[in-house]
Each structure stands twice: as structure tokens, then as C-alpha cells.
mmCIF file of C-alpha atoms in Angstrom:
data_model
loop_
_atom_site.group_PDB
_atom_site.id
_atom_site.type_symbol
_atom_site.label_atom_id
_atom_site.label_comp_id
_atom_site.label_asym_id
_atom_site.label_seq_id
_atom_site.Cartn_x
_atom_site.Cartn_y
_atom_site.Cartn_z
ATOM 1 C CA MET A 1 0.052 0.015 -0.012
ATOM 2 C CA ILE A 2 1.288 3.441 -0.844
ATOM 3 C CA ASN A 3 1.881 5.760 2.134
ATOM 4 C CA SER A 4 -0.448 8.638 1.689
ATOM 5 C CA ALA A 5 1.775 10.984 3.755
ATOM 6 C CA ILE A 6 4.704 10.241 1.336
ATOM 7 C CA THR A 7 2.466 10.838 -1.640
ATOM 8 C CA GLU A 8 1.070 14.082 -0.353
ATOM 9 C CA ASP A 9 4.610 15.207 0.495
ATOM 10 C CA GLY A 10 5.894 14.291 -2.951
ATOM 11 C CA GLY A 11 2.955 16.170 -4.503
ATOM 12 C CA LEU A 12 3.660 19.281 -2.338
ATOM 13 C CA ARG A 13 7.292 19.200 -3.463
ATOM 14 C CA GLU A 14 6.283 18.984 -7.060
ATOM 15 C CA ARG A 15 3.880 21.879 -6.681
ATOM 16 C CA LYS A 16 6.512 23.984 -4.855
ATOM 17 C CA ARG A 17 8.925 23.137 -7.713
ATOM 18 C CA LEU A 18 6.502 24.279 -10.301
ATOM 19 C CA LEU A 19 5.689 27.432 -8.361
ATOM 20 C CA THR A 20 9.329 28.424 -8.058
ATOM 21 C CA ARG A 21 9.881 27.681 -11.745
ATOM 22 C CA ALA A 22 7.011 29.796 -12.655
ATOM 23 C CA ALA A 23 8.096 32.622 -10.346
ATOM 24 C CA ILE A 24 11.558 32.671 -11.963
ATOM 25 C CA CYS A 25 10.059 32.845 -15.484
ATOM 26 C CA THR A 26 7.585 35.527 -14.647
ATOM 27 C CA THR A 27 10.103 37.667 -12.962
ATOM 28 C CA ALA A 28 12.751 37.272 -15.721
ATOM 29 C CA ARG A 29 10.136 38.296 -18.265
ATOM 30 C CA GLN A 30 9.001 41.329 -16.285
ATOM 31 C CA LEU A 31 12.590 42.419 -15.805
ATOM 32 C CA THR A 32 13.206 41.991 -19.494
ATOM 33 C CA THR A 33 10.205 44.030 -20.342
ATOM 34 C CA ASP A 34 11.182 46.793 -17.873
ATOM 35 C CA LYS A 35 14.968 46.901 -18.449
ATOM 36 C CA GLY A 36 15.891 44.887 -21.394
ATOM 37 C CA LEU A 37 17.632 41.498 -21.294
ATOM 38 C CA SER A 38 21.186 43.188 -20.458
ATOM 39 C CA GLY A 39 19.615 45.436 -17.859
ATOM 40 C CA PHE A 40 19.473 43.034 -14.997
ATOM 41 C CA THR A 41 21.644 40.180 -13.636
ATOM 42 C CA VAL A 42 20.974 36.679 -12.430
ATOM 43 C CA GLU A 43 21.721 37.860 -8.907
ATOM 44 C CA GLU A 44 19.040 40.564 -9.214
ATOM 45 C CA LEU A 45 16.474 38.197 -10.516
ATOM 46 C CA CYS A 46 17.267 35.719 -7.763
ATOM 47 C CA GLU A 47 16.829 38.488 -5.125
ATOM 48 C CA GLN A 48 13.425 39.460 -6.422
ATOM 49 C CA VAL A 49 12.267 35.828 -6.632
ATOM 50 C CA GLY A 50 13.761 34.935 -3.218
ATOM 51 C CA VAL A 51 15.928 32.106 -4.310
ATOM 52 C CA SER A 52 19.774 31.353 -4.367
ATOM 53 C CA ARG A 53 21.794 31.507 -7.527
ATOM 54 C CA ARG A 54 22.258 27.883 -7.023
ATOM 55 C CA THR A 55 18.535 27.220 -7.053
ATOM 56 C CA PHE A 56 18.101 29.300 -10.229
ATOM 57 C CA PHE A 57 20.752 27.154 -12.028
ATOM 58 C CA ASN A 58 18.923 24.078 -10.944
ATOM 59 C CA TYR A 59 16.022 25.203 -13.058
ATOM 60 C CA PHE A 60 17.676 26.952 -16.055
ATOM 61 C CA PRO A 61 21.199 27.065 -17.552
ATOM 62 C CA SER A 62 21.006 30.804 -18.358
ATOM 63 C CA LYS A 63 19.029 33.976 -18.023
ATOM 64 C CA GLU A 64 17.685 33.639 -21.454
ATOM 65 C CA ASP A 65 16.442 30.277 -20.841
ATOM 66 C CA ALA A 66 14.561 31.446 -17.855
ATOM 67 C CA VAL A 67 12.895 34.158 -19.982
ATOM 68 C CA LEU A 68 11.907 31.753 -22.663
ATOM 69 C CA GLY A 69 10.853 29.100 -20.015
ATOM 70 C CA GLN A 70 12.973 26.340 -21.644
ATOM 71 C CA SER A 71 14.681 23.611 -19.740
ATOM 72 C CA ASP A 72 15.232 19.866 -20.154
ATOM 73 C CA ASP A 73 13.147 18.814 -17.121
ATOM 74 C CA HIS A 74 9.901 18.310 -19.067
ATOM 75 C CA ARG A 75 10.852 15.648 -21.485
ATOM 76 C CA PRO A 76 7.511 13.620 -22.046
ATOM 77 C CA ASP A 77 9.128 10.178 -21.770
ATOM 78 C CA ASP A 78 5.648 8.477 -21.349
ATOM 79 C CA LEU A 79 4.368 10.227 -24.599
ATOM 80 C CA ILE A 80 7.485 9.069 -26.423
ATOM 81 C CA GLU A 81 6.958 5.491 -25.294
ATOM 82 C CA ASP A 82 3.271 5.492 -26.380
ATOM 83 C CA PHE A 83 4.219 7.134 -29.616
ATOM 84 C CA LEU A 84 6.793 4.302 -30.438
ATOM 85 C CA ALA A 85 4.515 1.693 -29.233
ATOM 86 C CA SER A 86 1.828 2.813 -31.588
ATOM 87 C CA ALA A 87 3.727 1.531 -34.649
ATOM 88 C CA GLY A 88 1.839 -0.946 -36.546
ATOM 89 C CA THR A 89 -1.435 0.078 -35.014
ATOM 90 C CA LEU A 90 -1.844 3.912 -35.768
ATOM 91 C CA PRO A 91 -0.862 5.612 -39.143
ATOM 92 C CA LEU A 92 1.995 7.938 -38.605
ATOM 93 C CA LEU A 93 0.011 10.992 -39.047
ATOM 94 C CA GLU A 94 -2.552 10.070 -36.508
ATOM 95 C CA ALA A 95 0.188 9.082 -33.987
ATOM 96 C CA LEU A 96 1.826 12.452 -34.540
ATOM 97 C CA VAL A 97 -1.234 14.395 -33.962
ATOM 98 C CA GLU A 98 -1.970 12.313 -30.813
ATOM 99 C CA PHE A 99 1.530 13.090 -29.576
ATOM 100 C CA ALA A 100 1.461 16.789 -30.320
ATOM 101 C CA ALA A 101 -2.029 17.164 -28.834
ATOM 102 C CA ALA A 102 -1.077 15.334 -25.600
ATOM 103 C CA ALA A 103 2.154 17.295 -25.310
ATOM 104 C CA GLY A 104 0.339 20.660 -25.961
ATOM 105 C CA GLY A 105 -2.164 19.707 -23.326
ATOM 106 C CA ARG A 106 0.474 19.747 -20.742
ATOM 107 C CA LEU A 107 1.873 23.291 -21.542
ATOM 108 C CA ALA A 108 2.324 24.860 -18.119
ATOM 109 C CA ILE A 109 1.680 28.425 -19.326
ATOM 110 C CA THR A 110 -1.471 30.648 -19.136
ATOM 111 C CA ARG A 111 -2.650 32.859 -21.855
ATOM 112 C CA GLU A 112 -1.425 35.879 -19.945
ATOM 113 C CA GLU A 113 2.044 34.352 -19.617
ATOM 114 C CA PHE A 114 2.130 33.662 -23.339
ATOM 115 C CA ALA A 115 1.261 37.228 -24.100
ATOM 116 C CA GLN A 116 3.998 38.360 -21.741
ATOM 117 C CA LEU A 117 6.443 36.145 -23.439
ATOM 118 C CA HIS A 118 5.378 37.437 -26.951
ATOM 119 C CA ALA A 119 5.897 41.081 -25.658
ATOM 120 C CA VAL A 120 9.426 40.121 -24.362
ATOM 121 C CA ILE A 121 10.356 38.700 -27.809
ATOM 122 C CA GLN A 122 9.099 41.884 -29.371
ATOM 123 C CA ARG A 123 11.478 43.962 -27.294
ATOM 124 C CA GLU A 124 14.414 41.413 -27.499
ATOM 125 C CA PRO A 125 14.099 39.961 -30.897
ATOM 126 C CA GLN A 126 17.465 38.306 -30.612
ATOM 127 C CA LEU A 127 15.832 35.786 -28.317
ATOM 128 C CA LEU A 128 14.221 34.378 -31.426
ATOM 129 C CA VAL A 129 17.689 33.081 -32.392
ATOM 130 C CA LYS A 130 18.053 31.184 -29.262
ATOM 131 C CA LEU A 131 14.283 29.985 -29.493
ATOM 132 C CA PHE A 132 14.489 28.744 -32.922
ATOM 133 C CA GLY A 133 18.068 27.394 -32.566
ATOM 134 C CA ASP A 134 16.968 25.204 -29.629
ATOM 135 C CA SER A 135 13.972 24.257 -31.625
ATOM 136 C CA ALA A 136 16.070 23.169 -34.528
ATOM 137 C CA VAL A 137 17.945 20.773 -32.180
ATOM 138 C CA LYS A 138 14.641 19.297 -30.853
ATOM 139 C CA GLN A 139 13.177 19.018 -34.310
ATOM 140 C CA LYS A 140 16.202 17.105 -35.275
ATOM 141 C CA GLU A 141 15.802 14.692 -32.197
ATOM 142 C CA PHE A 142 12.132 14.507 -33.136
ATOM 143 C CA ALA A 143 12.956 13.489 -36.724
ATOM 144 C CA ALA A 144 15.276 10.736 -35.417
ATOM 145 C CA LEU A 145 12.408 9.425 -33.168
ATOM 146 C CA ILE A 146 10.069 9.439 -36.061
ATOM 147 C CA ALA A 147 12.603 7.485 -38.196
ATOM 148 C CA ARG A 148 12.936 4.965 -35.294
ATOM 149 C CA ARG A 149 9.286 4.403 -35.259
ATOM 150 C CA GLU A 150 9.026 3.934 -39.074
ATOM 151 C CA ASN A 151 12.329 1.970 -39.389
ATOM 152 C CA LEU A 152 13.888 4.609 -41.483
ATOM 153 C CA ALA A 153 17.444 6.036 -41.451
ATOM 154 C CA ALA A 154 17.826 9.023 -39.150
ATOM 155 C CA ASP A 155 18.312 11.491 -41.908
ATOM 156 C CA ASP A 156 15.509 10.086 -44.119
ATOM 157 C CA PRO A 157 13.836 13.095 -45.722
ATOM 158 C CA ARG A 158 10.446 11.749 -44.939
ATOM 159 C CA ALA A 159 11.106 11.605 -41.155
ATOM 160 C CA ILE A 160 12.631 15.180 -41.308
ATOM 161 C CA MET A 161 9.569 16.512 -43.340
ATOM 162 C CA ALA A 162 7.097 14.977 -40.967
ATOM 163 C CA ALA A 163 8.900 16.567 -37.926
ATOM 164 C CA GLN A 164 9.082 19.919 -39.533
ATOM 165 C CA LEU A 165 5.403 19.795 -40.566
ATOM 166 C CA ILE A 166 3.924 18.683 -37.445
ATOM 167 C CA GLY A 167 6.202 21.104 -35.456
ATOM 168 C CA HIS A 168 5.025 23.991 -37.639
ATOM 169 C CA LEU A 169 1.256 22.865 -37.167
ATOM 170 C CA ALA A 170 1.697 22.574 -33.404
ATOM 171 C CA TRP A 171 3.412 26.008 -33.158
ATOM 172 C CA GLN A 172 0.448 27.559 -35.282
ATOM 173 C CA SER A 173 -2.034 25.918 -32.977
ATOM 174 C CA THR A 174 -0.272 27.079 -29.851
ATOM 175 C CA HIS A 175 -0.090 30.596 -31.146
ATOM 176 C CA ALA A 176 -3.913 30.514 -32.027
ATOM 177 C CA PHE A 177 -4.659 29.054 -28.677
ATOM 178 C CA PHE A 178 -2.832 31.310 -26.443
ATOM 179 C CA LEU A 179 -3.427 34.554 -28.308
ATOM 180 C CA GLY A 180 -7.007 33.870 -29.064
ATOM 181 C CA GLU A 181 -10.071 34.107 -26.862
ATOM 182 C CA ASP A 182 -11.418 31.141 -24.802
ATOM 183 C CA GLY A 183 -12.873 28.747 -27.187
ATOM 184 C CA PRO A 184 -11.519 25.760 -29.024
ATOM 185 C CA THR A 185 -9.259 23.437 -27.254
ATOM 186 C CA PHE A 186 -5.599 23.058 -28.307
ATOM 187 C CA ARG A 187 -6.343 19.563 -29.742
ATOM 188 C CA HIS A 188 -9.323 21.035 -31.801
ATOM 189 C CA LEU A 189 -7.012 23.727 -33.180
ATOM 190 C CA LEU A 190 -4.272 21.299 -34.027
ATOM 191 C CA GLU A 191 -6.668 18.877 -35.915
ATOM 192 C CA SER A 192 -8.094 21.762 -37.794
ATOM 193 C CA HIS A 193 -4.615 22.779 -38.914
ATOM 194 C CA VAL A 194 -3.689 19.087 -39.835
ATOM 195 C CA ASP A 195 -7.021 18.977 -41.885
ATOM 196 C CA ALA A 196 -5.919 22.211 -43.687
ATOM 197 C CA ALA A 197 -2.627 20.722 -44.480
ATOM 198 C CA GLN A 198 -4.090 17.463 -45.608
ATOM 199 C CA TYR A 199 -6.289 19.313 -48.228
ATOM 200 C CA LEU A 200 -3.176 20.521 -49.905
ATOM 201 C CA PHE A 201 -2.051 16.935 -50.644
ATOM 202 C CA THR A 202 -5.391 15.283 -51.056
ATOM 203 C CA SER A 203 -7.414 17.975 -53.038
ATOM 204 C CA GLY A 204 -6.583 16.134 -56.312
ATOM 205 C CA ALA A 205 -5.307 19.175 -58.135
ATOM 206 C CA PRO A 206 -2.575 18.217 -60.706
ATOM 207 C CA ARG A 207 0.924 19.306 -59.986
ATOM 208 C CA PRO A 208 2.108 21.788 -62.701
ATOM 209 C CA SER A 209 4.922 20.431 -64.758
ATOM 210 C CA PRO A 210 8.326 22.236 -64.426
ATOM 211 C CA GLU A 211 9.021 25.024 -66.949
ATOM 212 C CA GLY A 212 9.990 23.649 -70.320
ATOM 213 C CA THR A 213 8.422 20.217 -70.105
ATOM 214 C CA PRO A 214 5.249 18.985 -71.491
#
């Protein structure tokens, strides 16, 4: 039998961890909005949040990562296992939508926080370089995961294109969800974007011949 005190204590620790992480991100974004990214130090950020420098670096490797809310402590290992296990039972596109929808449903960010992050990037556009640089690494890793599921070479263009396409559709859905009014769920928006993309390939329109060919 599971000791309920241990379970409750573990749950409290996790909630405290998430609250600390959120406080660091929110404060980092507010300081960036007020002073610019170079206008404050990690020590000043820690002082405002009420954590030590060591605690900060337990959550984020840099000030920029804190502003973007990026870290490696939210790898969805269970979703990855489900994605790989679905090979042979679900078509790839359906499995990708399920993976992205489940991952999107776990986004620990509110509409207000997303709007704040959007405003920060408007002020400090160089953060986009880091954001998309990190995204490129994750996209490459995701392509390798798709290739593994489909028994393809890691650099197979089909796996790369699948990762790029679902990544773009997920981003568009995330943007629409957080910047829009309350309404459609993230899953609904994602499925709508996937349906729109499918139309491009299933509309039956003939592909134009390259210039100079019959």
C-alpha cells in the first residue's frame, strides 16, 4: 500500500517546484520588459524571486532560458513510449497528432504568460535566435524519433519533413490557442490545422509540370 503521507509530501514538493519555476520565468520576463535583457543580472533576478543563485541554475542554464521558459526537465518520456509503441497500430500522421495534442495539453503556461513572453520577444528579438536554435535541435531529435518508429534512416527526408510539418502545425495551433479568446481546445485547433494541410495533398489538383516540360 502506498503511504499517503509520502504521496502528499511528494505532491507538495512538485507543486512547490512548479511554483518556483513559474516565479523565475515571470520575474525574468517582467525584468526584461522593464529593463531589457542586459539590464539586470541573474543575482538581481534571484533576489526578487527569493531564491539562491544555485537554485536558479537548478532550473535554468541561463537567463535567456529563464525568459523563454526552456529547460530539459519536461521531456515527455511516457508520450514518447506511447508514440513508439503505436507503430503498426496507428498511421504515422494520426500518431503524430496524438503526440502533439497530448504534449500541448501539458503546456504549463497561461494565456497571460504567453502574451507576456510574446511582448518580451518583441522587445528583445534576438531571443528568437535562441528559441529557434533550440527548436532546430529538438526538431532534429524528433525526426530521429519518427525515423526510429518508421524503421527509417535517421536522416531520411520523410522523417525530417514529418517533424518539420507537425512542428509548424503545433506552433500555429499554440499561437492561435494562447493569443485567441477562450474557445476551441488546443487539440481541436491542431486537428483543424492538420486537416487544412491534408487538403493541400489530397485535393486532387494536378501538379504543374516544371517549366520547359510537356
